[in-house]
Tab-separated table of C-alpha atoms in Angstrom:
chain	number	residue	atom	x	y	z
A	34	MET	CA	-18.559	3.653	-2.332
A	35	PRO	CA	-19.311	7.010	-3.978
A	36	ASP	CA	-16.565	9.527	-4.506
A	37	ARG	CA	-16.360	12.123	-1.765
A	38	PRO	CA	-14.422	15.364	-1.270
A	39	LEU	CA	-11.220	14.924	0.647
A	40	PRO	CA	-11.202	16.526	4.095
A	41	ASP	CA	-8.989	19.562	4.492
A	42	ARG	CA	-7.288	18.657	7.733
A	43	PRO	CA	-6.172	21.512	9.989
A	44	LEU	CA	-2.459	22.040	10.228
A	45	PRO	CA	-0.788	21.392	13.589
A	46	ASP	CA	1.519	23.912	15.183
A	47	ASN	CA	4.887	23.419	13.550
A	48	PRO	CA	7.887	25.763	13.648
A	49	SER	CA	8.653	24.945	10.021
A	50	ALA	CA	5.178	25.930	8.837
A	51	ASP	CA	6.155	29.537	8.178
A	52	ARG	CA	9.157	28.614	6.082
A	53	PRO	CA	8.691	28.628	2.319
A	54	ALA	CA	8.390	25.181	0.813
A	55	PRO	CA	11.258	24.102	-1.425
A	56	ALA	CA	10.399	24.660	-5.058
A	57	GLY	CA	10.307	21.766	-7.433
A	58	PRO	CA	8.640	18.401	-7.782
A	59	ALA	CA	6.664	16.410	-5.245
A	60	ILE	CA	8.681	13.742	-3.449
A	61	LEU	CA	7.827	10.043	-3.443
A	62	LEU	CA	9.504	8.250	-0.523
A	63	LEU	CA	8.972	4.554	-1.200
A	64	GLY	CA	10.278	1.378	0.332
A	65	PRO	CA	9.418	-2.117	1.498
A	66	THR	CA	7.660	-2.806	4.756
A	67	ALA	CA	9.830	-2.206	7.848
A	68	SER	CA	12.283	-0.009	5.918
A	69	GLY	CA	11.674	2.950	8.238
A	70	LYS	CA	9.734	5.180	5.853
A	71	SER	CA	7.487	6.695	8.522
A	72	ALA	CA	10.380	7.427	10.864
A	73	VAL	CA	12.292	9.173	8.071
A	74	ALA	CA	9.222	11.206	7.114
A	75	LEU	CA	8.672	12.356	10.689
A	76	ALA	CA	12.342	13.312	10.974
A	77	LEU	CA	12.049	15.395	7.808
A	78	ALA	CA	9.036	17.202	9.264
A	79	ALA	CA	11.217	18.602	12.036
A	80	ASP	CA	12.712	21.227	9.735
A	81	LEU	CA	10.973	20.995	6.354
A	82	PRO	CA	7.425	22.317	5.732
A	83	ILE	CA	6.033	19.019	4.527
A	84	GLU	CA	2.634	17.366	4.482
A	85	ILE	CA	2.538	13.588	4.191
A	86	ILE	CA	0.322	11.757	1.719
A	87	SER	CA	0.105	8.066	2.539
A	88	VAL	CA	0.843	5.695	-0.345
A	89	ASP	CA	-0.478	2.655	1.498
A	90	SER	CA	-3.495	0.555	0.573
A	91	ALA	CA	-3.978	-0.629	4.182
A	92	LEU	CA	-3.775	2.725	5.977
A	93	VAL	CA	-6.923	3.927	4.228
A	94	TYR	CA	-9.062	1.681	6.466
A	95	ARG	CA	-10.527	2.918	9.725
A	96	GLY	CA	-10.112	0.627	12.709
A	97	MET	CA	-7.112	-1.182	11.252
A	98	ASP	CA	-4.348	0.424	13.270
A	99	ILE	CA	-2.050	-2.132	14.876
A	100	GLY	CA	-1.656	-4.535	11.974
A	101	THR	CA	-0.967	-1.717	9.512
A	102	ALA	CA	1.613	0.047	11.730
A	103	LYS	CA	-0.506	3.172	11.314
A	104	PRO	CA	1.081	6.433	12.518
A	105	THR	CA	-0.051	7.159	16.053
A	106	PRO	CA	-2.437	10.045	16.830
A	107	GLU	CA	0.547	11.933	18.243
A	108	GLU	CA	2.542	11.428	15.049
A	109	GLN	CA	-0.394	12.492	12.923
A	110	ALA	CA	-0.800	15.579	15.102
A	111	ALA	CA	2.865	16.511	14.662
A	112	VAL	CA	2.662	16.778	10.859
A	113	PRO	CA	-0.376	16.713	8.532
A	114	HIS	CA	-1.128	13.232	7.175
A	115	HIS	CA	-3.549	12.490	4.336
A	116	LEU	CA	-5.295	9.381	2.954
A	117	ILE	CA	-5.332	7.672	6.351
A	118	ASP	CA	-8.605	6.462	7.930
A	119	ILE	CA	-10.712	7.543	4.960
A	120	ILE	CA	-12.885	4.455	4.336
A	121	ASP	CA	-14.537	1.631	6.245
A	122	PRO	CA	-12.999	-1.879	5.995
A	123	GLY	CA	-16.178	-3.027	4.275
A	124	ASP	CA	-15.554	-0.649	1.377
A	125	THR	CA	-12.950	-0.689	-1.379
A	126	TYR	CA	-10.340	1.769	-2.581
A	127	SER	CA	-8.503	1.604	-5.884
A	128	ALA	CA	-5.260	2.760	-7.441
A	129	ALA	CA	-7.276	5.012	-9.756
A	130	ARG	CA	-8.960	6.710	-6.806
A	131	PHE	CA	-5.624	7.068	-5.080
A	132	ALA	CA	-4.093	8.792	-8.094
A	133	SER	CA	-7.058	11.169	-8.327
A	134	ASP	CA	-7.105	11.891	-4.593
A	135	ALA	CA	-3.352	12.358	-4.439
A	136	ARG	CA	-3.364	14.920	-7.239
A	137	VAL	CA	-6.066	16.942	-5.461
A	138	LEU	CA	-4.047	16.818	-2.250
A	139	ILE	CA	-0.772	17.743	-3.954
A	140	ALA	CA	-2.394	20.842	-5.436
A	141	GLY	CA	-3.792	21.844	-2.053
A	142	ILE	CA	-0.489	21.321	-0.275
A	143	ARG	CA	1.327	23.412	-2.871
A	144	ALA	CA	-1.314	26.149	-2.529
A	145	ARG	CA	-0.481	26.278	1.178
A	146	GLY	CA	3.184	26.818	0.332
A	147	ARG	CA	4.222	23.415	1.604
A	148	LEU	CA	5.993	20.381	0.168
A	149	PRO	CA	4.030	17.215	-0.732
A	150	LEU	CA	5.815	14.120	0.572
A	151	LEU	CA	4.190	10.878	-0.583
A	152	VAL	CA	5.240	8.032	1.710
A	153	GLY	CA	4.471	4.331	1.508
A	154	GLY	CA	4.962	0.919	-0.004
A	155	THR	CA	1.940	0.289	-2.236
A	156	MET	CA	3.869	0.431	-5.475
A	157	LEU	CA	0.798	0.058	-7.681
A	158	TYR	CA	-0.494	3.335	-6.224
A	159	ALA	CA	2.823	5.027	-6.941
A	160	LYS	CA	2.895	3.729	-10.502
A	161	ALA	CA	-0.703	4.813	-11.060
A	162	LEU	CA	0.246	8.345	-10.012
A	163	ILE	CA	3.466	8.527	-12.032
A	164	GLU	CA	2.558	6.548	-15.137
A	165	GLY	CA	-1.223	6.609	-15.266
A	166	LEU	CA	-3.444	3.555	-15.535
A	167	HIS	CA	-4.514	1.174	-18.239
A	168	ASP	CA	-8.127	1.458	-19.334
A	169	LEU	CA	-9.322	-1.836	-17.877
A	170	PRO	CA	-12.941	-2.680	-17.003
A	171	LEU	CA	-14.319	-1.660	-13.625
A	172	ALA	CA	-14.909	-4.268	-10.942
A	173	ASP	CA	-18.024	-6.385	-11.393
A	174	PRO	CA	-19.379	-7.388	-7.924
A	175	PRO	CA	-21.405	-10.416	-9.123
A	176	VAL	CA	-18.399	-11.791	-11.020
A	177	ARG	CA	-16.156	-11.254	-7.999
A	178	ALA	CA	-18.659	-12.939	-5.693
A	179	ARG	CA	-18.790	-15.953	-8.005
A	180	LEU	CA	-14.983	-16.177	-8.153
A	181	ASP	CA	-14.745	-15.861	-4.375
A	182	ALA	CA	-17.224	-18.714	-3.952
A	183	GLN	CA	-15.197	-20.873	-6.341
A	184	ALA	CA	-11.997	-20.028	-4.471
A	185	ARG	CA	-13.522	-21.015	-1.147
A	186	GLU	CA	-14.353	-24.406	-2.657
A	187	LEU	CA	-11.199	-24.999	-4.690
A	188	GLY	CA	-8.529	-22.801	-3.097
A	189	TRP	CA	-6.546	-19.967	-4.653
A	190	PRO	CA	-3.744	-22.218	-5.979
A	191	ALA	CA	-6.377	-23.971	-8.109
A	192	MET	CA	-7.691	-20.590	-9.273
A	193	HIS	CA	-4.105	-19.662	-10.142
A	194	ALA	CA	-3.842	-22.846	-12.212
A	195	ARG	CA	-7.027	-21.855	-14.032
A	196	LEU	CA	-5.532	-18.440	-14.745
A	197	ALA	CA	-2.333	-20.086	-16.030
A	198	ALA	CA	-4.399	-21.946	-18.625
A	199	LEU	CA	-6.236	-18.784	-19.712
A	200	ASP	CA	-3.541	-16.124	-19.327
A	201	PRO	CA	-0.106	-17.689	-18.751
A	202	VAL	CA	1.691	-14.349	-19.007
A	203	THR	CA	-0.248	-12.835	-16.112
A	204	ALA	CA	-0.182	-16.051	-14.070
A	205	ALA	CA	3.603	-16.254	-14.375
A	206	ARG	CA	4.051	-12.999	-12.457
A	207	LEU	CA	1.567	-13.840	-9.685
A	208	ALA	CA	2.108	-16.091	-6.686
A	209	PRO	CA	-0.451	-18.910	-6.300
A	210	GLY	CA	-1.693	-17.294	-3.094
A	211	ASP	CA	-2.028	-13.757	-4.468
A	212	SER	CA	-5.817	-13.947	-4.282
A	213	GLN	CA	-6.588	-10.313	-5.006
A	214	ARG	CA	-4.640	-10.148	-8.266
A	215	ILE	CA	-5.657	-13.640	-9.372
A	216	GLN	CA	-9.295	-12.687	-8.844
A	217	ARG	CA	-8.831	-9.455	-10.816
A	218	ALA	CA	-7.184	-11.237	-13.736
A	219	LEU	CA	-9.936	-13.860	-13.881
A	220	GLU	CA	-12.578	-11.155	-13.540
A	221	ILE	CA	-11.182	-9.302	-16.558
A	222	ILE	CA	-11.248	-12.493	-18.610
A	223	GLU	CA	-14.901	-13.104	-17.681
A	224	ILE	CA	-15.924	-9.519	-18.444
A	225	THR	CA	-13.996	-8.991	-21.681
A	226	GLY	CA	-13.274	-12.478	-22.969
A	227	GLU	CA	-9.635	-11.424	-23.330
A	228	PRO	CA	-6.603	-12.129	-21.105
A	229	MET	CA	-5.409	-9.158	-19.118
A	230	SER	CA	-1.898	-9.458	-20.542
A	231	ALA	CA	-3.262	-9.006	-24.084
A	232	LEU	CA	-5.299	-5.969	-23.070
A	233	LEU	CA	-2.329	-4.372	-21.353
A	234	ALA	CA	-0.081	-4.980	-24.337
A	235	ALA	CA	-2.601	-3.314	-26.649
A	236	GLN	CA	-3.178	-0.233	-24.541
A	237	ARG	CA	-1.165	2.811	-23.744
A	238	ARG	CA	-1.037	4.161	-20.260
A	239	ALA	CA	-3.379	7.070	-19.672
A	240	SER	CA	-2.400	10.453	-18.206
A	241	PRO	CA	1.222	9.850	-17.199
A	242	ALA	CA	2.881	12.505	-15.095
A	243	ASP	CA	5.041	15.128	-16.769
A	244	PRO	CA	8.767	14.426	-16.516
A	245	GLY	CA	10.103	16.122	-13.430
A	246	GLU	CA	6.727	16.282	-11.688
A	247	PHE	CA	7.891	13.708	-9.135
A	248	ILE	CA	11.186	12.639	-7.619
A	249	THR	CA	11.309	9.053	-6.369
A	250	LEU	CA	13.533	8.231	-3.409
A	251	ALA	CA	13.684	4.552	-2.452
A	252	LEU	CA	14.639	3.223	0.966
A	253	GLU	CA	16.098	-0.189	0.162
A	254	PRO	CA	18.108	-2.559	2.382
A	255	SER	CA	21.761	-3.322	1.728
A	256	ASP	CA	21.228	-6.567	3.638
A	257	ARG	CA	17.922	-8.407	3.122
A	258	ALA	CA	18.508	-10.492	6.274
A	259	VAL	CA	18.521	-7.370	8.440
A	260	LEU	CA	15.233	-6.254	6.888
A	261	HIS	CA	13.778	-9.691	7.660
A	262	ALA	CA	14.919	-9.308	11.272
A	263	ARG	CA	13.176	-5.936	11.429
A	264	ILE	CA	10.022	-7.536	10.063
A	265	GLY	CA	10.156	-10.181	12.794
A	266	GLU	CA	10.649	-7.588	15.515
A	267	ARG	CA	7.772	-5.485	14.238
A	268	LEU	CA	5.467	-8.486	14.153
A	269	GLN	CA	6.356	-9.263	17.763
A	270	ARG	CA	5.476	-5.698	18.781
A	271	MET	CA	2.268	-5.917	16.774
A	272	PHE	CA	1.075	-9.055	18.578
A	273	ALA	CA	2.162	-7.658	21.952
A	274	SER	CA	0.139	-4.503	21.266
A	275	GLY	CA	-3.139	-6.399	20.853
A	276	PHE	CA	-3.296	-7.156	17.146
A	277	LEU	CA	-5.431	-10.267	17.611
A	278	ASP	CA	-7.923	-8.285	19.691
A	279	GLU	CA	-8.101	-5.731	16.873
A	280	VAL	CA	-8.971	-8.456	14.344
A	281	ARG	CA	-11.475	-9.983	16.783
A	282	ARG	CA	-13.270	-6.638	16.991
A	283	LEU	CA	-13.377	-6.359	13.206
A	284	ARG	CA	-14.616	-9.933	12.850
A	285	SER	CA	-17.294	-9.437	15.508
A	286	ARG	CA	-18.964	-6.751	13.369
A	287	GLY	CA	-20.529	-9.501	11.308
A	288	ASP	CA	-20.427	-7.634	7.993
A	289	LEU	CA	-16.770	-8.304	7.144
A	290	HIS	CA	-15.410	-11.474	5.576
A	291	ALA	CA	-12.074	-12.940	4.564
A	292	ASP	CA	-12.449	-12.103	0.856
A	293	LEU	CA	-12.658	-8.331	1.321
A	294	PRO	CA	-9.561	-6.382	0.232
A	295	SER	CA	-9.187	-5.041	3.777
A	296	MET	CA	-9.082	-8.508	5.279
A	297	ARG	CA	-6.640	-9.700	2.633
A	298	CYS	CA	-4.008	-7.321	3.962
A	299	VAL	CA	-0.883	-9.088	5.182
A	300	GLY	CA	-1.325	-10.140	8.785
A	301	TYR	CA	-5.076	-9.694	8.787
A	302	ARG	CA	-5.621	-12.626	6.430
A	303	GLN	CA	-3.513	-14.918	8.624
A	304	ALA	CA	-5.149	-13.671	11.835
A	305	TRP	CA	-8.611	-14.260	10.345
A	306	GLU	CA	-7.637	-17.851	9.515
A	307	TYR	CA	-6.411	-18.330	13.088
A	308	LEU	CA	-9.645	-16.982	14.547
A	309	GLU	CA	-11.574	-19.378	12.319
A	310	GLY	CA	-9.610	-22.261	13.816
A	311	GLN	CA	-7.579	-23.038	10.707
A	312	CYS	CA	-4.240	-22.938	12.528
A	313	ASN	CA	-2.693	-22.494	15.968
A	314	GLU	CA	-1.020	-19.304	17.150
A	315	ALA	CA	2.506	-20.518	16.416
A	316	THR	CA	1.511	-21.261	12.822
A	317	LEU	CA	-0.258	-17.909	12.605
A	318	ARG	CA	2.943	-16.095	13.558
A	319	GLU	CA	4.988	-18.144	11.091
A	320	ARG	CA	2.519	-17.473	8.280
A	321	ALA	CA	2.317	-13.760	9.063
A	322	ALA	CA	6.109	-13.462	9.047
A	323	ALA	CA	6.425	-15.395	5.781
A	324	ALA	CA	3.686	-13.330	4.120
A	325	THR	CA	5.321	-10.082	5.248
A	326	ARG	CA	8.694	-11.181	3.896
A	327	GLN	CA	7.019	-12.054	0.586
A	328	LEU	CA	5.379	-8.619	0.545
A	329	ALA	CA	8.773	-6.971	1.048
A	330	LYS	CA	10.199	-9.058	-1.800
A	331	ARG	CA	7.386	-7.958	-4.138
A	332	GLN	CA	7.851	-4.327	-3.117
A	333	LEU	CA	11.565	-4.482	-3.886
A	334	THR	CA	10.818	-6.069	-7.264
A	335	TRP	CA	8.462	-3.174	-8.055
A	336	LEU	CA	11.115	-0.674	-6.988
A	337	ARG	CA	13.721	-2.238	-9.263
A	338	SER	CA	11.335	-1.586	-12.166
A	339	MET	CA	11.559	2.168	-11.445
A	340	PRO	CA	14.871	3.177	-13.038
A	341	GLN	CA	14.281	6.842	-12.195
A	342	ARG	CA	14.494	6.239	-8.441
A	343	GLU	CA	17.385	7.302	-6.212
A	344	VAL	CA	18.292	4.596	-3.717
A	345	ILE	CA	19.144	5.253	-0.074
A	346	ASP	CA	20.178	2.383	2.179
A	347	CYS	CA	17.376	2.102	4.722
A	348	LEU	CA	19.796	0.393	7.124
A	349	SER	CA	22.111	3.400	7.212
A	350	PRO	CA	21.989	5.242	10.560
A	351	ASP	CA	21.815	8.560	8.705
A	352	ALA	CA	19.159	7.579	6.147
A	353	ALA	CA	16.963	10.534	7.146
A	354	ARG	CA	19.825	12.983	6.618
A	355	GLN	CA	20.574	11.504	3.197
A	356	VAL	CA	16.922	11.805	2.171
A	357	ARG	CA	16.799	15.415	3.365
A	358	GLU	CA	19.951	16.310	1.436
A	359	ARG	CA	18.513	14.870	-1.754
A	360	ILE	CA	15.233	16.714	-1.290
A	361	VAL	CA	17.015	20.017	-0.792
A	362	ARG	CA	19.430	19.387	-3.653
A	363	LEU	CA	16.823	18.158	-6.130
A	364	GLY	CA	14.143	20.660	-5.120
């Protein structure tokens, strides 16, 4: 999909809009799924002149609302949101494009005298913005199509085993079912003839942010079991709200398939398998819950690799107040 200018969304009426934005760095509010990031962000908007930039690789897709826990139209009307509903599920969006788009948006938000608040759980996007990206080859559609065809025949665990033979360092940090990253690692090997781990070790990250340009606040659970309970409750609400009908509508388009990045999103992949008759609904719900818990685990692992972050317990009843105090203090 060709690059396009980002829309300049109109600002809603907001009593805080006339207040000067706090000086200082942009704020990254990160956390695992179901940690309450969106609720905290909306609470902050009540008395801080913020605009929200989504740091979520699923929220970029139009028509994928229920399964992504997308902010409602009313919530998006209450405070400006960016990088939501910007591409079709048949298209792709990358960490590099996110970093570029986010920087354009941050500059625009600052020019309006407001505070950029980047909210989400796609840690690769956050790292791309803070640290820059390695200079790896661009995606090669024919190579990806060939790998997808092989995966449909052999299964992703077998593709993971192939990767382990070619690039054991990369394979060791990927789950056997992490199809998107396994495909990317194999694609790089086919394009360059070199394992991705060797390329990364030989390269320096490009265009890292200046120290102090961002402050990272992390909503992390003091009790993983409570987070898992929240995940289960959210999945129940998702199914009750018509999630399967949403995936049916997407599937009925005829131009989407299970190997697209959009349909690999947690929940959507499992629902697609159910609609193809690969499992019953009880198994679908079990698989969706397990995949979401695994996503949360990976997100927390990413967060632990960010030593500069300040941690707030997402289970605390005053998490929003704690985040606000840190923003005011650090800004």
